[in-house]
CSV table of C-alpha atoms in Angstrom, one decimal:
chain,number,residue,atom,x,y,z
A,1,UNK,CA,-31.1,-2.3,5.5
A,2,UNK,CA,-30.3,-4.7,8.4
A,3,UNK,CA,-26.6,-4.3,7.7
A,4,UNK,CA,-27.0,-0.4,8.1
A,5,UNK,CA,-29.2,-0.7,11.3
A,6,UNK,CA,-26.8,-3.1,13.0
A,7,UNK,CA,-23.8,-0.8,11.8
A,8,UNK,CA,-25.4,2.2,13.3
A,9,UNK,CA,-26.2,0.4,16.5
A,10,UNK,CA,-22.6,-1.0,16.8
A,11,UNK,CA,-21.1,2.5,16.0
A,12,UNK,CA,-23.4,3.9,18.7
A,13,UNK,CA,-22.0,1.3,21.0
A,14,UNK,CA,-18.4,2.4,20.3
A,15,UNK,CA,-19.2,6.0,20.7
A,16,UNK,CA,-21.0,5.4,24.1
A,17,UNK,CA,-18.0,3.2,25.2
A,18,UNK,CA,-15.7,6.1,24.3
A,19,UNK,CA,-17.8,8.8,26.0
A,20,UNK,CA,-17.9,6.6,29.1
A,21,UNK,CA,-14.4,5.4,29.2
A,22,UNK,CA,-12.7,8.5,27.6
A,23,UNK,CA,-9.6,6.7,26.8
A,24,UNK,CA,-9.0,6.3,23.1
A,25,UNK,CA,-9.8,9.8,21.8
A,26,UNK,CA,-7.9,11.6,24.6
A,27,UNK,CA,-4.9,9.3,24.0
A,28,UNK,CA,-4.9,10.1,20.2
A,29,UNK,CA,-5.5,13.8,21.0
A,30,UNK,CA,-2.5,13.8,23.4
A,31,UNK,CA,-0.5,11.9,20.7
A,32,UNK,CA,-1.6,14.6,18.0
A,33,UNK,CA,-0.7,17.5,20.4
A,34,UNK,CA,2.6,16.0,21.2
A,35,UNK,CA,3.4,15.5,17.4
A,36,UNK,CA,2.5,19.2,16.7
A,37,UNK,CA,4.7,20.5,19.6
A,38,UNK,CA,7.6,18.1,18.8
A,39,UNK,CA,7.9,19.1,15.2
A,40,UNK,CA,7.4,22.8,16.0
A,41,UNK,CA,10.4,22.5,18.5
A,42,UNK,CA,12.5,20.5,16.0
A,43,UNK,CA,11.8,23.0,13.2
A,44,UNK,CA,12.6,26.0,15.3
A,45,UNK,CA,10.7,29.2,15.9
A,46,UNK,CA,9.9,30.0,12.2
A,47,UNK,CA,6.2,30.5,12.0
A,48,UNK,CA,6.2,31.0,8.3
A,49,UNK,CA,8.0,27.6,7.7
A,50,UNK,CA,5.6,25.9,10.1
A,51,UNK,CA,2.6,27.4,8.3
A,52,UNK,CA,3.7,25.7,5.1
A,53,UNK,CA,4.4,22.5,7.0
A,54,UNK,CA,1.0,22.5,8.8
A,55,UNK,CA,-1.1,20.4,6.4
A,56,UNK,CA,1.7,17.8,6.2
A,57,UNK,CA,2.1,17.9,9.9
A,58,UNK,CA,-1.6,17.4,10.7
A,59,UNK,CA,-1.8,14.6,8.0
A,60,UNK,CA,1.1,12.7,9.6
A,61,UNK,CA,-0.1,13.0,13.0
A,62,UNK,CA,-3.5,11.9,11.9
A,63,UNK,CA,-2.0,8.8,10.4
A,64,UNK,CA,-0.4,7.8,13.6
A,65,UNK,CA,-3.5,8.6,15.6
A,66,UNK,CA,-5.5,6.4,13.2
A,67,UNK,CA,-3.3,3.4,14.2
A,68,UNK,CA,-3.9,4.1,17.9
A,69,UNK,CA,-7.6,4.7,17.6
A,70,UNK,CA,-8.4,1.7,15.4
A,71,UNK,CA,-6.3,-0.6,17.4
A,72,UNK,CA,-7.9,0.5,20.6
A,73,UNK,CA,-11.5,0.0,19.2
A,74,UNK,CA,-10.6,-3.4,17.8
A,75,UNK,CA,-9.0,-4.6,21.1
A,76,UNK,CA,-12.2,-3.6,23.0
A,77,UNK,CA,-14.3,-5.8,20.7
A,78,UNK,CA,-11.9,-8.7,21.2
A,79,UNK,CA,-11.8,-8.6,25.0
A,80,UNK,CA,-14.0,-11.5,26.5
A,81,UNK,CA,-14.6,-12.8,23.0
A,82,UNK,CA,-17.2,-10.2,22.3
A,83,UNK,CA,-16.3,-10.1,18.6
A,84,UNK,CA,-16.9,-13.8,18.3
A,85,UNK,CA,-20.5,-13.4,19.9
A,86,UNK,CA,-21.1,-10.4,17.5
A,87,UNK,CA,-19.9,-12.4,14.5
A,88,UNK,CA,-22.3,-15.1,15.1
A,89,UNK,CA,-25.2,-13.0,16.3
A,90,UNK,CA,-25.4,-10.7,13.5
A,91,UNK,CA,-27.3,-11.6,10.2
A,92,UNK,CA,-24.3,-10.1,8.2
A,93,UNK,CA,-21.0,-9.8,10.0
A,94,UNK,CA,-20.0,-7.0,7.6
A,95,UNK,CA,-22.1,-4.8,9.9
A,96,UNK,CA,-19.2,-4.9,12.3
A,97,UNK,CA,-16.8,-3.4,9.6
A,98,UNK,CA,-19.5,-0.8,8.7
A,99,UNK,CA,-20.1,0.1,12.4
A,100,UNK,CA,-16.4,0.4,13.0
A,101,UNK,CA,-16.0,2.7,10.0
A,102,UNK,CA,-18.8,4.9,11.3
A,103,UNK,CA,-17.5,5.3,14.9
A,104,UNK,CA,-13.9,5.6,13.7
A,105,UNK,CA,-14.9,8.3,11.3
A,106,UNK,CA,-16.6,10.3,14.0
A,107,UNK,CA,-13.6,10.1,16.3
A,108,UNK,CA,-11.1,10.9,13.4
A,109,UNK,CA,-13.3,13.8,12.2
A,110,UNK,CA,-13.4,15.3,15.8
A,111,UNK,CA,-9.6,14.8,16.2
A,112,UNK,CA,-8.8,16.4,12.8
A,113,UNK,CA,-11.0,19.4,13.6
A,114,UNK,CA,-9.4,19.7,17.0
A,115,UNK,CA,-5.9,19.4,15.5
A,116,UNK,CA,-6.8,22.2,12.8
A,117,UNK,CA,-7.9,24.4,15.7
A,118,UNK,CA,-4.7,23.8,17.7
A,119,UNK,CA,-2.6,24.3,14.5
A,120,UNK,CA,-4.4,27.6,13.7
A,121,UNK,CA,-3.7,28.8,17.2
A,122,UNK,CA,-0.2,27.7,17.6
A,123,UNK,CA,1.0,28.3,13.9
A,124,UNK,CA,-1.1,31.4,13.3
A,125,UNK,CA,-2.9,29.9,10.4
A,126,UNK,CA,-5.5,32.3,8.8
A,127,UNK,CA,-7.8,30.2,6.6
A,128,UNK,CA,-10.5,32.9,6.7
A,129,UNK,CA,-13.8,31.7,5.1
A,130,UNK,CA,-12.0,28.7,3.8
A,131,UNK,CA,-12.0,27.4,7.4
A,132,UNK,CA,-15.4,26.0,6.7
A,133,UNK,CA,-14.0,24.0,3.8
A,134,UNK,CA,-11.9,22.1,6.3
A,135,UNK,CA,-14.9,20.4,7.7
A,136,UNK,CA,-16.1,18.4,4.6
A,137,UNK,CA,-12.4,17.7,4.0
A,138,UNK,CA,-12.0,16.4,7.5
A,139,UNK,CA,-15.1,14.2,6.9
A,140,UNK,CA,-14.0,12.8,3.7
A,141,UNK,CA,-10.4,12.0,4.8
A,142,UNK,CA,-11.6,10.5,8.0
A,143,UNK,CA,-14.0,8.1,6.3
A,144,UNK,CA,-11.1,7.0,3.9
A,145,UNK,CA,-8.6,6.5,6.9
A,146,UNK,CA,-11.4,4.8,8.9
A,147,UNK,CA,-12.4,2.3,6.1
A,148,UNK,CA,-8.8,1.2,5.6
A,149,UNK,CA,-7.9,1.1,9.3
A,150,UNK,CA,-11.0,-0.9,10.2
A,151,UNK,CA,-10.1,-3.5,7.7
A,152,UNK,CA,-6.5,-3.8,8.4
A,153,UNK,CA,-6.8,-3.9,12.2
A,154,UNK,CA,-9.6,-6.7,11.8
A,155,UNK,CA,-6.9,-8.7,9.8
A,156,UNK,CA,-4.2,-8.4,12.4
A,157,UNK,CA,-6.3,-8.1,15.5
A,158,UNK,CA,-6.1,-11.7,16.6
A,159,UNK,CA,-2.4,-11.9,16.0
A,160,UNK,CA,0.1,-11.9,19.0
A,161,UNK,CA,2.3,-9.6,16.8
A,162,UNK,CA,-0.5,-7.0,16.4
A,163,UNK,CA,1.5,-4.2,18.0
A,164,UNK,CA,4.2,-4.7,15.3
A,165,UNK,CA,1.9,-5.5,12.4
A,166,UNK,CA,-0.8,-2.8,12.7
A,167,UNK,CA,1.5,0.2,12.0
A,168,UNK,CA,3.6,-1.7,9.5
A,169,UNK,CA,0.5,-2.6,7.4
A,170,UNK,CA,-1.7,0.4,8.0
A,171,UNK,CA,0.7,3.4,7.6
A,172,UNK,CA,1.7,2.5,4.0
A,173,UNK,CA,-2.0,2.0,3.1
A,174,UNK,CA,-2.8,5.5,4.6
A,175,UNK,CA,-0.4,7.1,2.2
A,176,UNK,CA,-3.0,7.8,-0.6
A,177,UNK,CA,-5.3,9.5,1.9
A,178,UNK,CA,-2.4,11.4,3.4
A,179,UNK,CA,-1.4,12.7,0.0
A,180,UNK,CA,-4.8,13.8,-1.1
A,181,UNK,CA,-5.6,15.3,2.3
A,182,UNK,CA,-2.5,17.3,2.4
A,183,UNK,CA,-2.9,18.6,-1.1
A,184,UNK,CA,-6.6,19.6,-0.4
A,185,UNK,CA,-5.7,21.3,2.9
A,186,UNK,CA,-2.8,23.2,1.3
A,187,UNK,CA,-5.2,24.4,-1.4
A,188,UNK,CA,-7.7,25.5,1.1
A,189,UNK,CA,-5.1,27.3,3.3
A,190,UNK,CA,-3.8,28.9,0.3
A,191,UNK,CA,-7.3,30.5,-0.4
A,192,UNK,CA,-8.5,27.9,-2.9
A,193,UNK,CA,-11.2,25.2,-2.5
A,194,UNK,CA,-9.3,22.1,-3.0
A,195,UNK,CA,-12.4,20.5,-4.9
A,196,UNK,CA,-10.3,18.3,-7.0
A,197,UNK,CA,-8.4,16.7,-4.1
A,198,UNK,CA,-11.6,16.4,-2.0
A,199,UNK,CA,-13.1,14.5,-4.8
A,200,UNK,CA,-10.0,12.3,-4.9
A,201,UNK,CA,-10.5,11.7,-1.1
A,202,UNK,CA,-14.2,10.8,-1.7
A,203,UNK,CA,-13.2,8.3,-4.4
A,204,UNK,CA,-10.6,6.8,-2.0
A,205,UNK,CA,-13.3,6.5,0.6
A,206,UNK,CA,-15.7,4.7,-1.7
A,207,UNK,CA,-12.9,2.4,-2.9
A,208,UNK,CA,-11.7,1.5,0.6
A,209,UNK,CA,-15.4,1.1,1.8
A,210,UNK,CA,-16.1,-1.1,-1.2
A,211,UNK,CA,-13.1,-3.4,-0.7
A,212,UNK,CA,-13.7,-3.5,3.0
A,213,UNK,CA,-17.4,-4.5,2.5
A,214,UNK,CA,-16.5,-7.1,-0.1
A,215,UNK,CA,-13.6,-8.7,1.8
A,216,UNK,CA,-14.4,-8.3,5.5
A,217,UNK,CA,-17.0,-11.1,5.8
A,218,UNK,CA,-14.5,-13.5,3.9
A,219,UNK,CA,-11.2,-12.5,5.4
A,220,UNK,CA,-11.6,-11.1,8.9
A,221,UNK,CA,-13.6,-13.2,11.2
A,222,UNK,CA,-12.5,-14.4,14.7
A,223,UNK,CA,-9.2,-16.1,14.7
B,1,UNK,CA,9.6,-35.9,-9.8
B,2,UNK,CA,13.0,-36.3,-11.4
B,3,UNK,CA,11.8,-35.2,-14.8
B,4,UNK,CA,10.3,-32.1,-13.3
B,5,UNK,CA,13.5,-31.3,-11.5
B,6,UNK,CA,15.4,-31.6,-14.7
B,7,UNK,CA,13.1,-29.4,-16.7
B,8,UNK,CA,13.2,-26.8,-13.7
B,9,UNK,CA,17.0,-26.9,-13.8
B,10,UNK,CA,17.4,-26.6,-17.5
B,11,UNK,CA,14.7,-23.9,-18.0
B,12,UNK,CA,16.5,-22.0,-15.2
B,13,UNK,CA,19.8,-22.2,-17.0
B,14,UNK,CA,18.0,-21.0,-20.2
B,15,UNK,CA,16.4,-18.0,-18.5
B,16,UNK,CA,19.6,-17.1,-16.7
B,17,UNK,CA,21.4,-17.2,-20.1
B,18,UNK,CA,18.7,-15.1,-21.6
B,19,UNK,CA,19.0,-12.4,-19.0
B,20,UNK,CA,22.8,-12.3,-19.3
B,21,UNK,CA,22.5,-12.0,-23.1
B,22,UNK,CA,20.2,-9.0,-23.0
B,23,UNK,CA,22.1,-7.3,-20.1
B,24,UNK,CA,25.2,-7.8,-22.2
B,25,UNK,CA,23.7,-6.6,-25.3
B,26,UNK,CA,22.5,-3.5,-23.5
B,27,UNK,CA,25.9,-2.8,-22.1
B,28,UNK,CA,28.0,-3.5,-25.3
B,29,UNK,CA,26.0,-3.8,-28.5
B,30,UNK,CA,23.3,-1.0,-28.4
B,31,UNK,CA,24.6,2.5,-29.0
B,32,UNK,CA,24.7,5.0,-26.1
B,33,UNK,CA,22.0,7.5,-25.8
B,34,UNK,CA,22.8,10.8,-27.4
B,35,UNK,CA,22.3,13.0,-24.3
B,36,UNK,CA,22.7,10.7,-21.4
B,37,UNK,CA,25.6,8.7,-22.7
B,38,UNK,CA,26.5,5.4,-21.0
B,39,UNK,CA,24.4,5.9,-17.9
B,40,UNK,CA,21.2,5.5,-19.9
B,41,UNK,CA,22.3,1.8,-20.2
B,42,UNK,CA,20.8,1.3,-16.8
B,43,UNK,CA,17.5,1.8,-18.3
B,44,UNK,CA,17.7,-1.8,-19.5
B,45,UNK,CA,17.7,-3.1,-15.9
B,46,UNK,CA,15.7,-0.3,-14.3
B,47,UNK,CA,12.6,-0.2,-16.5
B,48,UNK,CA,12.2,-4.0,-16.9
B,49,UNK,CA,12.6,-4.5,-13.1
B,50,UNK,CA,10.0,-1.9,-12.5
B,51,UNK,CA,7.7,-3.5,-15.1
B,52,UNK,CA,8.1,-6.9,-13.4
B,53,UNK,CA,7.3,-5.2,-10.0
B,54,UNK,CA,4.0,-4.1,-11.4
B,55,UNK,CA,3.2,-7.4,-13.1
B,56,UNK,CA,4.1,-9.3,-9.8
B,57,UNK,CA,1.8,-7.1,-7.8
B,58,UNK,CA,-1.1,-7.4,-10.3
B,59,UNK,CA,-0.6,-11.2,-10.0
B,60,UNK,CA,-0.8,-10.8,-6.2
B,61,UNK,CA,-4.0,-8.8,-6.7
B,62,UNK,CA,-5.7,-11.3,-9.1
B,63,UNK,CA,-4.8,-14.3,-7.1
B,64,UNK,CA,-5.9,-12.6,-3.8
B,65,UNK,CA,-9.4,-12.0,-5.5
B,66,UNK,CA,-9.3,-15.5,-6.8
B,67,UNK,CA,-8.4,-17.0,-3.4
B,68,UNK,CA,-11.2,-15.2,-1.7
B,69,UNK,CA,-13.6,-16.4,-4.3
B,70,UNK,CA,-12.5,-20.1,-4.7
B,71,UNK,CA,-10.4,-20.8,-1.6
B,72,UNK,CA,-7.9,-22.6,-3.9
B,73,UNK,CA,-4.6,-22.9,-1.9
B,74,UNK,CA,-2.6,-22.9,-5.1
B,75,UNK,CA,-3.7,-19.3,-5.7
B,76,UNK,CA,-2.5,-18.3,-2.2
B,77,UNK,CA,0.9,-19.9,-2.9
B,78,UNK,CA,1.0,-18.1,-6.3
B,79,UNK,CA,0.3,-14.7,-4.6
B,80,UNK,CA,2.9,-15.3,-1.9
B,81,UNK,CA,5.6,-16.3,-4.4
B,82,UNK,CA,4.7,-13.4,-6.7
B,83,UNK,CA,4.8,-10.9,-3.8
B,84,UNK,CA,8.3,-12.1,-2.8
B,85,UNK,CA,9.6,-11.9,-6.4
B,86,UNK,CA,7.9,-8.6,-6.9
B,87,UNK,CA,9.6,-7.1,-3.8
B,88,UNK,CA,12.9,-8.3,-5.1
B,89,UNK,CA,12.5,-6.7,-8.5
B,90,UNK,CA,11.0,-3.4,-7.1
B,91,UNK,CA,14.1,-3.2,-4.8
B,92,UNK,CA,16.2,-3.6,-7.9
B,93,UNK,CA,14.3,-0.9,-9.7
B,94,UNK,CA,14.8,1.5,-6.8
B,95,UNK,CA,18.5,0.6,-6.5
B,96,UNK,CA,19.2,1.0,-10.2
B,97,UNK,CA,17.1,4.2,-10.4
B,98,UNK,CA,19.1,5.6,-7.5
B,99,UNK,CA,22.4,4.9,-9.3
B,100,UNK,CA,21.0,6.8,-12.4
B,101,UNK,CA,19.8,9.5,-10.1
B,102,UNK,CA,23.3,10.1,-8.8
B,103,UNK,CA,24.7,10.2,-12.3
B,104,UNK,CA,22.1,12.5,-13.9
B,105,UNK,CA,20.4,14.5,-10.9
B,106,UNK,CA,23.5,14.5,-8.8
B,107,UNK,CA,22.1,12.7,-5.7
B,108,UNK,CA,21.2,9.2,-4.8
B,109,UNK,CA,17.7,10.0,-3.6
B,110,UNK,CA,15.3,12.8,-4.4
B,111,UNK,CA,11.9,13.1,-2.9
B,112,UNK,CA,10.4,12.9,-6.2
B,113,UNK,CA,6.7,11.5,-6.4
B,114,UNK,CA,7.5,8.5,-8.4
B,115,UNK,CA,10.4,7.6,-6.1
B,116,UNK,CA,8.4,8.2,-3.0
B,117,UNK,CA,5.3,6.4,-4.0
B,118,UNK,CA,7.4,3.4,-5.2
B,119,UNK,CA,9.2,3.3,-1.9
B,120,UNK,CA,5.7,3.2,-0.1
B,121,UNK,CA,4.6,0.4,-2.5
B,122,UNK,CA,7.6,-1.6,-1.6
B,123,UNK,CA,6.9,-1.1,2.1
B,124,UNK,CA,3.3,-2.2,1.6
B,125,UNK,CA,4.3,-5.5,0.1
B,126,UNK,CA,7.1,-6.0,2.6
B,127,UNK,CA,4.2,-5.6,5.1
B,128,UNK,CA,2.3,-8.1,3.1
B,129,UNK,CA,5.1,-10.6,3.5
B,130,UNK,CA,5.3,-9.8,7.3
B,131,UNK,CA,1.6,-10.5,7.5
B,132,UNK,CA,2.0,-13.9,6.0
B,133,UNK,CA,5.0,-14.7,8.2
B,134,UNK,CA,3.0,-14.0,11.4
B,135,UNK,CA,-0.1,-16.2,10.7
B,136,UNK,CA,0.7,-19.9,11.0
B,137,UNK,CA,-2.6,-21.4,10.3
B,138,UNK,CA,-2.8,-22.0,6.6
B,139,UNK,CA,-6.3,-21.1,5.7
B,140,UNK,CA,-6.5,-18.0,8.0
B,141,UNK,CA,-3.1,-16.9,6.5
B,142,UNK,CA,-4.6,-17.2,3.1
B,143,UNK,CA,-7.7,-15.1,3.9
B,144,UNK,CA,-6.0,-12.3,5.6
B,145,UNK,CA,-3.3,-12.0,3.1
B,146,UNK,CA,-5.7,-12.0,0.2
B,147,UNK,CA,-7.6,-9.0,1.8
B,148,UNK,CA,-4.5,-7.1,2.3
B,149,UNK,CA,-3.2,-8.1,-1.2
B,150,UNK,CA,-6.3,-6.5,-2.7
B,151,UNK,CA,-5.9,-3.1,-0.9
B,152,UNK,CA,-2.1,-3.1,-1.3
B,153,UNK,CA,-2.7,-3.0,-5.1
B,154,UNK,CA,-4.2,0.5,-4.9
B,155,UNK,CA,-0.5,1.7,-4.6
B,156,UNK,CA,0.4,0.4,-8.1
B,157,UNK,CA,-1.8,3.0,-10.1
B,158,UNK,CA,-0.6,5.7,-7.6
B,159,UNK,CA,2.9,4.9,-8.6
B,160,UNK,CA,2.2,4.8,-12.3
B,161,UNK,CA,0.3,8.0,-12.5
B,162,UNK,CA,2.4,9.9,-10.0
B,163,UNK,CA,4.5,11.3,-12.8
B,164,UNK,CA,1.4,12.7,-14.4
B,165,UNK,CA,-0.4,14.0,-11.2
B,166,UNK,CA,2.6,15.6,-9.5
B,167,UNK,CA,5.6,17.6,-10.9
B,168,UNK,CA,8.9,16.0,-10.2
B,169,UNK,CA,12.3,15.0,-11.6
B,170,UNK,CA,11.3,11.6,-12.9
B,171,UNK,CA,10.4,11.6,-16.6
B,172,UNK,CA,6.9,11.0,-17.8
B,173,UNK,CA,6.1,7.6,-19.5
B,174,UNK,CA,8.0,7.1,-22.9
B,175,UNK,CA,6.5,3.7,-23.9
B,176,UNK,CA,3.2,3.2,-22.0
B,177,UNK,CA,1.6,6.5,-23.2
B,178,UNK,CA,-1.0,7.7,-25.7
B,179,UNK,CA,0.6,8.0,-29.1
B,180,UNK,CA,4.0,6.7,-30.3
B,181,UNK,CA,6.8,5.9,-27.9
B,182,UNK,CA,9.2,8.8,-27.6
B,183,UNK,CA,12.3,6.6,-27.7
B,184,UNK,CA,14.6,5.6,-30.6
B,185,UNK,CA,13.7,2.2,-32.3
B,186,UNK,CA,16.9,0.4,-31.6
B,187,UNK,CA,16.9,1.4,-28.0
B,188,UNK,CA,13.2,0.5,-27.9
B,189,UNK,CA,13.9,-3.0,-29.3
B,190,UNK,CA,16.7,-3.5,-26.7
B,191,UNK,CA,14.3,-2.3,-24.0
B,192,UNK,CA,11.5,-4.7,-25.0
B,193,UNK,CA,14.1,-7.6,-25.2
B,194,UNK,CA,15.1,-6.7,-21.7
B,195,UNK,CA,11.5,-6.6,-20.5
B,196,UNK,CA,10.8,-10.0,-22.1
B,197,UNK,CA,13.9,-11.6,-20.5
B,198,UNK,CA,13.1,-10.1,-17.0
B,199,UNK,CA,9.5,-11.3,-17.4
B,200,UNK,CA,10.7,-14.8,-18.1
B,201,UNK,CA,13.0,-14.7,-15.1
B,202,UNK,CA,10.0,-13.5,-13.0
B,203,UNK,CA,7.9,-16.5,-14.3
B,204,UNK,CA,10.6,-19.0,-13.6
B,205,UNK,CA,11.3,-17.7,-10.1
B,206,UNK,CA,7.6,-17.6,-9.2
B,207,UNK,CA,7.2,-21.2,-10.6
B,208,UNK,CA,10.1,-22.4,-8.4
B,209,UNK,CA,8.9,-20.4,-5.2
B,210,UNK,CA,5.3,-21.8,-5.8
B,211,UNK,CA,6.6,-25.4,-6.0
B,212,UNK,CA,8.6,-24.9,-2.8
B,213,UNK,CA,5.7,-23.4,-1.0
B,214,UNK,CA,3.5,-26.4,-2.2
B,215,UNK,CA,6.1,-28.8,-0.8
B,216,UNK,CA,6.3,-27.0,2.5
B,217,UNK,CA,2.4,-27.1,2.8
B,218,UNK,CA,2.5,-30.8,2.1
B,219,UNK,CA,5.1,-31.4,4.7
B,220,UNK,CA,3.0,-29.2,7.3
B,221,UNK,CA,-0.1,-31.3,6.6
B,222,UNK,CA,1.7,-34.5,7.0
B,223,UNK,CA,3.1,-33.4,10.4
């Protein structure tokens, strides 16, 4: 219970810092919006084609935004050796990982829902009642992305090569979530429920969370 | 030391001869496939290379788990060596598959789920090697690489089951499947001999690479 309490407190700290500074999420949202506009421009004024591409487009944009958001949150903790202080102050350092997953999941869910709204407006998507299904889907995929991103950024965070390493390590590891997320969203937009793929996303989330909780205390730690 | 070098050298020659023998037998002795003709002979390189890739990445996974548990530097060296050799064999599987694809599908690369997920798996393990290269301190390198080695393995089942989960051009499993293999017995015998020879080559390369890594670590410690 101490782990969960500490994790929630650390996540709250991240969220409050983000609300006050307003830098990571707006930067990721700008990146996302730019991605949408650039691909739409590159593909051309064919709304039908863009509608088909929408789930993949949102998924790819979210993968890149995850790298930006996770790296930003990790670098805030590393400034002024705050991470070292946290590591030694907490009963269980894994609370840092769990807290990061919670705050990152919140940011990514907000971003994903915002991107779906933008995609619906710009690409004339009409999910109808299925739009509500995009909410649990966004939560499940965000937790999965957040868990793997929190672990990977903690591994490379102390490295002088972090700018190169974070995307190189993280993007291939986001592929399982990308695949399941795109399949689930495509099913929802086609009028289905995408239950099977959402279940895959939940399984991936649990797997990444499990591996993260097992390894974080052993592998991450201050450099 | 001299005895060990002699054993290494002689066993290396034996393994090279074994690989040459099964490749020659696959090219000349075994009859051509009834429907695909001579191009099917690439299977005796493609399938064993892919199998060794799986094996190598499983060894990375097992050694990573072992290293986080026991902190034995030999396990870290074994994981590093296995990842390098695995990347080499997976590259060979992709290259030989690509040549086969050109002859049978008419193009070097198709965005088939098996091909795409294999490429992502290769990228994940190249990232693993990059990560190792950028961390100079031995124990920290072992810890972060082990954590990444655990999550990177999630790509392996994704690659194996991709032919069952998605529709694509790549054929479904013919040997590792429920029920009898759907392949002629003579071709199967040749295939198994190739798998055995490639596995021995893998073992020899990993042995040599681990030995070299050990010597490097000793040299660094002495400095």
